[in-house]
Coordinates of C-alpha atoms and ligand atoms in Angstrom, one line a residue:
M1 CA 3.5 29.1 4.3
S2 CA 5.9 27.5 1.8
Q3 CA 4.5 26.7 -1.6
N4 CA 7.6 25.1 -3.0
P5 CA 7.4 21.4 -2.7
L6 CA 11.3 21.1 -2.7
D7 CA 11.7 23.5 0.2
L8 CA 13.3 21.2 2.8
E9 CA 11.6 23.1 5.6
T10 CA 8.2 22.2 4.4
K11 CA 6.1 20.9 7.2
I12 CA 5.1 17.4 6.3
F13 CA 2.6 15.1 8.1
V14 CA 3.1 11.4 7.3
A15 CA 0.1 9.6 8.5
G16 CA 0.8 6.0 9.3
H17 CA 4.5 6.4 9.8
R18 CA 4.9 3.1 11.6
G19 CA 3.4 1.0 8.8
M20 CA 5.5 -0.4 5.9
V21 CA 4.5 2.3 3.5
G22 CA 4.6 5.3 5.9
S23 CA 7.9 4.3 7.3
A24 CA 9.4 4.1 3.7
I25 CA 8.0 7.5 2.9
V26 CA 9.7 8.9 6.1
R27 CA 12.9 7.3 5.1
R28 CA 12.7 8.7 1.6
L29 CA 11.9 12.2 2.8
K30 CA 14.8 12.1 5.4
S31 CA 17.2 10.9 2.6
Q32 CA 16.1 13.9 0.5
G33 CA 16.9 16.2 3.4
F34 CA 13.4 17.2 4.6
S35 CA 13.8 18.2 8.1
N36 CA 10.3 19.2 9.3
I37 CA 8.4 15.9 9.2
I38 CA 5.7 15.3 11.8
T39 CA 4.4 11.9 12.8
R40 CA 2.1 10.6 15.5
T41 CA 1.6 7.2 16.9
R42 CA -1.9 5.7 17.3
D43 CA -1.9 6.5 20.9
E44 CA -1.0 10.0 20.4
L45 CA -3.6 10.6 17.6
D46 CA -6.5 8.3 16.8
L47 CA -7.1 9.1 13.1
T48 CA -10.6 7.4 13.2
N49 CA -11.6 10.3 15.8
Q50 CA -12.7 13.4 13.9
S51 CA -12.2 15.9 16.7
E52 CA -8.8 14.6 17.5
V53 CA -7.8 14.9 13.8
L54 CA -9.2 18.4 13.5
D55 CA -7.5 19.6 16.7
F56 CA -4.2 18.1 15.4
F57 CA -4.5 19.9 12.1
D58 CA -5.5 23.2 13.9
R59 CA -2.4 23.1 16.1
E60 CA 0.2 21.8 13.5
K61 CA -1.1 23.0 10.2
P62 CA 1.0 20.7 8.0
E63 CA 1.7 22.1 4.6
Q64 CA 1.8 18.6 3.0
V65 CA 0.2 15.3 3.9
Y66 CA 1.0 11.8 2.9
L67 CA -2.0 9.7 3.8
A68 CA -0.4 6.3 4.3
A69 CA -2.4 5.3 7.4
A70 CA -4.8 2.4 6.7
K71 CA -6.0 -0.9 8.2
V72 CA -4.4 -3.4 5.7
G73 CA -3.9 -7.1 5.5
G74 CA -3.8 -10.1 3.2
I75 CA -6.7 -12.0 1.6
H76 CA -7.7 -13.7 4.9
A77 CA -7.6 -10.6 7.0
N78 CA -9.6 -8.6 4.4
N79 CA -12.2 -11.3 4.2
T80 CA -12.5 -11.8 8.0
F81 CA -12.4 -8.3 9.5
R82 CA -14.7 -6.9 6.8
A83 CA -16.5 -4.3 9.0
Q84 CA -13.2 -3.0 10.4
F85 CA -11.6 -2.7 7.0
L86 CA -14.5 -0.6 5.8
Y87 CA -15.2 1.5 8.8
E88 CA -11.6 2.3 9.9
N89 CA -10.4 3.1 6.5
L90 CA -13.3 5.3 5.7
M91 CA -13.0 7.2 9.0
M92 CA -9.3 7.7 8.6
E93 CA -9.5 9.0 5.1
A94 CA -12.6 11.2 5.7
N95 CA -11.0 12.7 8.8
V96 CA -7.6 13.5 7.5
I97 CA -8.8 14.7 4.0
H98 CA -11.4 17.0 5.5
A99 CA -9.0 18.3 8.2
A100 CA -6.4 19.0 5.5
W101 CA -8.8 21.0 3.5
R102 CA -10.2 22.9 6.6
H103 CA -6.6 23.8 7.6
Q104 CA -5.3 24.8 4.1
T105 CA -2.9 22.0 3.7
S106 CA -1.4 22.9 0.3
K107 CA -1.1 19.2 -1.0
L108 CA -2.1 15.8 0.1
L109 CA -1.2 12.4 -1.4
F110 CA -3.8 9.7 -0.7
L111 CA -2.7 6.0 -1.2
G112 CA -5.1 3.5 -2.5
S113 CA -4.7 0.0 -3.8
S114 CA -4.9 -2.1 -7.0
C115 CA -7.9 -3.9 -5.5
I116 CA -10.1 -0.9 -6.4
Y117 CA -10.4 -2.2 -9.9
P118 CA -13.2 -4.7 -10.9
K119 CA -12.3 -8.3 -10.3
M120 CA -12.7 -9.1 -14.1
A121 CA -11.3 -5.9 -15.6
A122 CA -9.2 -6.0 -18.7
Q123 CA -5.5 -6.5 -18.0
P124 CA -3.3 -4.6 -17.6
L125 CA -5.5 -2.4 -15.3
V126 CA -5.9 1.0 -16.7
E127 CA -6.9 3.8 -14.3
D128 CA -10.2 4.3 -16.3
A129 CA -11.3 0.8 -15.4
L130 CA -12.5 2.1 -11.9
L131 CA -16.2 1.5 -11.4
T132 CA -16.8 -0.5 -14.6
G133 CA -17.7 -3.8 -12.9
P134 CA -18.1 -5.8 -9.7
L135 CA -15.2 -5.9 -7.2
E136 CA -13.4 -9.0 -5.9
P137 CA -15.6 -10.2 -3.0
T138 CA -12.9 -11.0 -0.5
N139 CA -11.7 -7.5 -0.4
E140 CA -14.8 -5.5 -1.4
P141 CA -15.0 -3.5 1.9
Y142 CA -11.4 -2.4 1.7
A143 CA -11.7 -1.5 -2.0
I144 CA -14.9 0.5 -1.4
A145 CA -13.2 2.4 1.4
K146 CA -10.2 3.1 -1.0
I147 CA -12.5 4.2 -3.8
A148 CA -14.2 6.6 -1.3
G149 CA -10.7 8.1 -0.6
I150 CA -10.1 8.6 -4.3
K151 CA -13.5 10.3 -4.6
L152 CA -12.8 12.5 -1.5
C153 CA -9.6 13.9 -3.2
E154 CA -11.4 14.3 -6.5
T155 CA -14.4 16.0 -5.0
Y156 CA -12.5 18.3 -2.7
R157 CA -10.4 19.3 -5.7
H158 CA -13.5 19.9 -7.8
Q159 CA -15.6 21.8 -5.3
Y160 CA -12.9 23.5 -3.2
G161 CA -9.8 23.7 -5.4
A162 CA -7.7 21.5 -3.0
N163 CA -4.6 20.1 -4.4
F164 CA -5.2 16.4 -3.4
I165 CA -3.9 13.6 -5.5
S166 CA -4.1 9.8 -5.3
A167 CA -1.7 7.0 -6.1
M168 CA -2.8 3.4 -6.5
P169 CA 0.1 0.9 -5.6
T170 CA 0.1 -2.6 -6.6
N171 CA 0.9 -5.4 -4.0
L172 CA 3.8 -4.2 -1.9
Y173 CA 6.6 -5.8 0.2
G174 CA 9.7 -4.6 2.0
P175 CA 11.1 -3.6 5.4
G176 CA 8.5 -3.5 8.1
D177 CA 6.1 -6.0 6.5
N178 CA 3.7 -8.1 8.5
Y179 CA 4.8 -11.8 8.8
D180 CA 1.8 -13.0 10.9
L181 CA 0.6 -16.0 8.9
E182 CA -3.1 -15.3 9.5
T183 CA -3.1 -11.6 8.6
S184 CA -0.2 -11.1 6.2
H185 CA 0.0 -10.7 2.4
V186 CA 1.3 -13.6 0.4
L187 CA 4.9 -12.6 -0.1
P188 CA 5.9 -12.3 3.6
A189 CA 3.8 -15.4 4.3
L190 CA 5.6 -17.4 1.8
I191 CA 9.1 -16.2 3.0
R192 CA 8.1 -17.3 6.5
K193 CA 6.5 -20.6 5.6
I194 CA 9.3 -21.6 3.2
H195 CA 12.1 -20.6 5.6
V196 CA 10.5 -22.6 8.5
A197 CA 10.0 -25.6 6.2
K198 CA 13.7 -25.4 5.3
E199 CA 14.8 -25.1 9.0
T200 CA 12.6 -28.0 10.1
D201 CA 13.5 -30.3 7.1
A202 CA 9.8 -30.5 6.3
N203 CA 9.1 -32.5 3.1
E204 CA 6.4 -30.1 2.0
V205 CA 5.0 -26.6 2.7
Q206 CA 1.4 -25.9 2.5
L207 CA 0.3 -22.7 0.7
W208 CA -3.2 -21.2 0.1
G209 CA -5.4 -21.5 -3.0
T210 CA -4.4 -23.0 -6.2
G211 CA -1.2 -21.1 -7.0
S212 CA -2.6 -20.0 -10.3
P213 CA -3.6 -16.3 -9.5
K214 CA -1.1 -13.8 -10.8
R215 CA 0.2 -10.9 -8.8
E216 CA 2.6 -8.0 -9.3
F217 CA 4.9 -7.0 -6.5
L218 CA 6.6 -3.6 -5.9
H219 CA 9.3 -2.8 -3.3
V220 CA 8.0 -0.2 -0.9
D221 CA 11.2 1.9 -1.4
D222 CA 10.2 2.2 -5.1
L223 CA 6.8 3.2 -4.0
A224 CA 8.1 5.8 -1.6
R225 CA 10.2 7.3 -4.4
A226 CA 7.0 7.4 -6.6
C227 CA 5.1 9.1 -3.7
T228 CA 7.6 12.0 -3.3
H229 CA 7.9 12.3 -7.0
L230 CA 4.2 12.9 -7.4
M231 CA 4.1 15.2 -4.4
E232 CA 6.9 17.3 -6.1
T233 CA 5.5 17.2 -9.7
Y234 CA 1.9 16.1 -10.1
N235 CA -1.1 18.3 -9.5
E236 CA -4.0 16.7 -11.4
A237 CA -7.3 15.0 -10.5
P238 CA -6.7 11.5 -12.1
W239 CA -5.2 8.8 -9.8
V240 CA -2.0 7.2 -10.8
N241 CA -1.2 3.4 -10.8
I242 CA 2.1 2.6 -9.3
G243 CA 3.7 -0.8 -10.2
T244 CA 6.4 -2.6 -12.1
G245 CA 4.2 -3.6 -15.1
Q246 CA 5.3 -7.3 -14.6
D247 CA 3.5 -10.1 -12.8
L248 CA 4.0 -13.7 -12.0
S249 CA 1.9 -16.6 -10.7
I250 CA 1.8 -17.4 -7.0
K251 CA 3.3 -20.7 -7.8
E252 CA 6.2 -18.9 -9.6
L253 CA 6.6 -16.6 -6.6
A254 CA 6.8 -19.6 -4.3
E255 CA 9.3 -21.2 -6.5
M256 CA 11.5 -18.0 -6.6
I257 CA 11.3 -17.9 -2.8
C258 CA 12.3 -21.6 -2.5
E259 CA 15.4 -20.8 -4.6
I260 CA 16.3 -17.8 -2.5
V261 CA 15.8 -19.6 0.8
G262 CA 17.4 -22.9 -0.5
Y263 CA 14.3 -25.1 0.1
Q264 CA 14.0 -28.2 -2.0
G265 CA 10.8 -29.8 -0.6
Q266 CA 7.4 -29.9 -2.3
L267 CA 4.7 -27.2 -2.5
S268 CA 1.2 -28.3 -1.6
W269 CA -1.9 -26.2 -2.2
D270 CA -4.9 -25.9 0.3
T271 CA -7.7 -25.2 -2.2
S272 CA -10.2 -24.6 0.7
K273 CA -8.5 -21.2 1.0
P274 CA -9.5 -18.5 -1.5
D275 CA -7.5 -17.4 -4.6
G276 CA -8.9 -14.0 -4.7
T277 CA -8.7 -11.9 -8.0
P278 CA -7.3 -14.1 -10.8
R279 CA -5.0 -11.3 -12.0
K280 CA -4.3 -7.6 -11.1
L281 CA -1.5 -6.3 -13.3
M282 CA -1.2 -2.5 -13.3
D283 CA -1.0 -0.5 -16.5
V284 CA 1.9 1.9 -15.5
S285 CA 2.0 4.1 -18.7
R286 CA 0.7 7.1 -16.8
V287 CA 3.3 7.0 -14.1
H288 CA 6.1 6.3 -16.7
G289 CA 4.9 9.3 -18.6
L290 CA 5.3 11.3 -15.4
G291 CA 9.0 10.3 -15.1
W292 CA 8.9 7.4 -12.5
K293 CA 9.8 3.7 -13.1
A294 CA 10.3 0.9 -10.6
E295 CA 14.0 0.1 -10.1
I296 CA 14.3 -2.8 -7.6
P297 CA 14.0 -6.2 -9.4
L298 CA 11.8 -8.6 -7.5
R299 CA 14.4 -11.3 -6.9
Q300 CA 16.9 -8.7 -5.5
G301 CA 14.1 -7.1 -3.4
I302 CA 13.1 -10.4 -1.9
E303 CA 16.8 -11.5 -1.2
S304 CA 17.2 -8.2 0.7
V305 CA 14.1 -8.6 2.8
Y306 CA 14.8 -12.3 3.5
A307 CA 18.4 -11.5 4.6
A308 CA 17.0 -8.8 7.0
V309 CA 14.2 -11.0 8.6
K310 CA 15.4 -14.7 8.5
G311 CA 16.8 -14.4 12.0
E312 CA 13.5 -13.5 13.4
F313 CA 11.8 -16.7 12.6
E314 CA 14.4 -18.9 14.5
Ligands
LIG401 O1 -1.4 -11.1 -0.8 P1 -2.7 -11.8 -0.6 O2 -3.1 -12.3 0.8 O3 -3.9 -10.8 -1.1 O4 -2.9 -13.2 -1.5 P2 -4.4 -10.4 -2.5 C1 -2.5 -13.3 -2.9 C2 -2.7 -14.7 -3.3 O5 -1.7 -15.5 -2.6 C3 -4.0 -15.4 -3.1 C4 -2.3 -16.8 -2.2 O6 -4.4 -16.1 -4.3 C5 -3.8 -16.4 -2.0 O7 -4.6 -17.6 -2.1 N1 -1.6 -17.4 -1.2 C6 -1.0 -18.6 -1.1 C7 -1.5 -16.8 0.1 N2 -0.4 -18.8 0.1 C8 -0.7 -17.8 0.9 C9 -0.5 -17.5 2.2 O8 0.2 -18.3 3.0 N3 -0.9 -16.2 2.7 C10 -1.5 -15.4 2.0 N4 -2.0 -14.2 2.4 N5 -1.9 -15.7 0.6 C11 -5.0 -8.3 -1.1 C12 -6.3 -7.6 -0.8 O9 -5.3 -9.2 -2.1 O10 -4.0 -7.5 -1.6 C13 -6.1 -6.3 -0.3 O11 -7.0 -8.6 0.1 C14 -5.0 -5.5 -0.9 O12 -7.3 -5.6 -0.4 C15 -3.7 -6.3 -1.0 O13 -5.5 -5.0 -2.1 C16 -2.7 -5.5 -1.8 O14 -3.3 -10.0 -3.5 O15 -5.3 -11.5 -3.2

């Protein structure tokens, strides 16, 4: 079995390869020349099913695992499908992490989320803020599942010596995002709503909440680069925040998207919809110290995803 993370023959399982994050990791690995990447669709392998996952690891024995499979969504989806967000994420993580340990996977990277940190944690969010206060209620089930994933990696390392690491990305966007207005995150929702408002000559476009919460947005290709970098170089227990270190309000994001789309109507705010966490800006000192920085500026990233998707809404 290869121990060299830069061995391009390393057998790598990317769990969740059809999602925005997993597909970006596969693109990144292929661009680096990795030739032994294994993937499975949900129909081929149900990650919430323990015996299927154990059988798969027994047969395939991947040397490295990127655990990018998750049930994800925006604030409304998180707040509505609360049981599914908790159960499905817990099952996928527990099954994959346990099977990776049982079958001697030499390294696993687990992907969490910035929502693991307390709602009122000091900004920017340092990694040590975990479990220092109550979570944001709209995404508490998802956050608890992701905290359990971090703790699985930590405890399997501590008790069994498994080289399992965790990365905590900030809010992500990029190719393969979800544009369903009920279940999507804010950035794709705003692209779609503002594009449709422009195409239909609408005087105003209705957005959720007050517009005052602040968010940080990272292009998923930057995240994928961070993931392969950590897989190649990082072998420690502490989880690592992945972000740009810069945020903006939802209103400022909406204004930027209006400029990119060329929409000049009004923004209106449906305050019956939740704002969520007031702010979640990542402290990215740790990952900067490890030699990774975000490269894709937000405006440029939004311009590129808008150019790719705008035809789909017509
Ligand atoms: O991205 P988002 O859905 O989730 O929403 P979170 C961010 C903010 O955008 C909230 C506002 O303040 C929303 O009220 N917003 C305005 C909108 N208009 C819209 C809209 O049309 N659609 C959406 N979706 N939001 C999620 C968590 O939190 O972020 C997850 O629920 C996860 O657990 C993920 O951590 C990264 O940033 O609030």
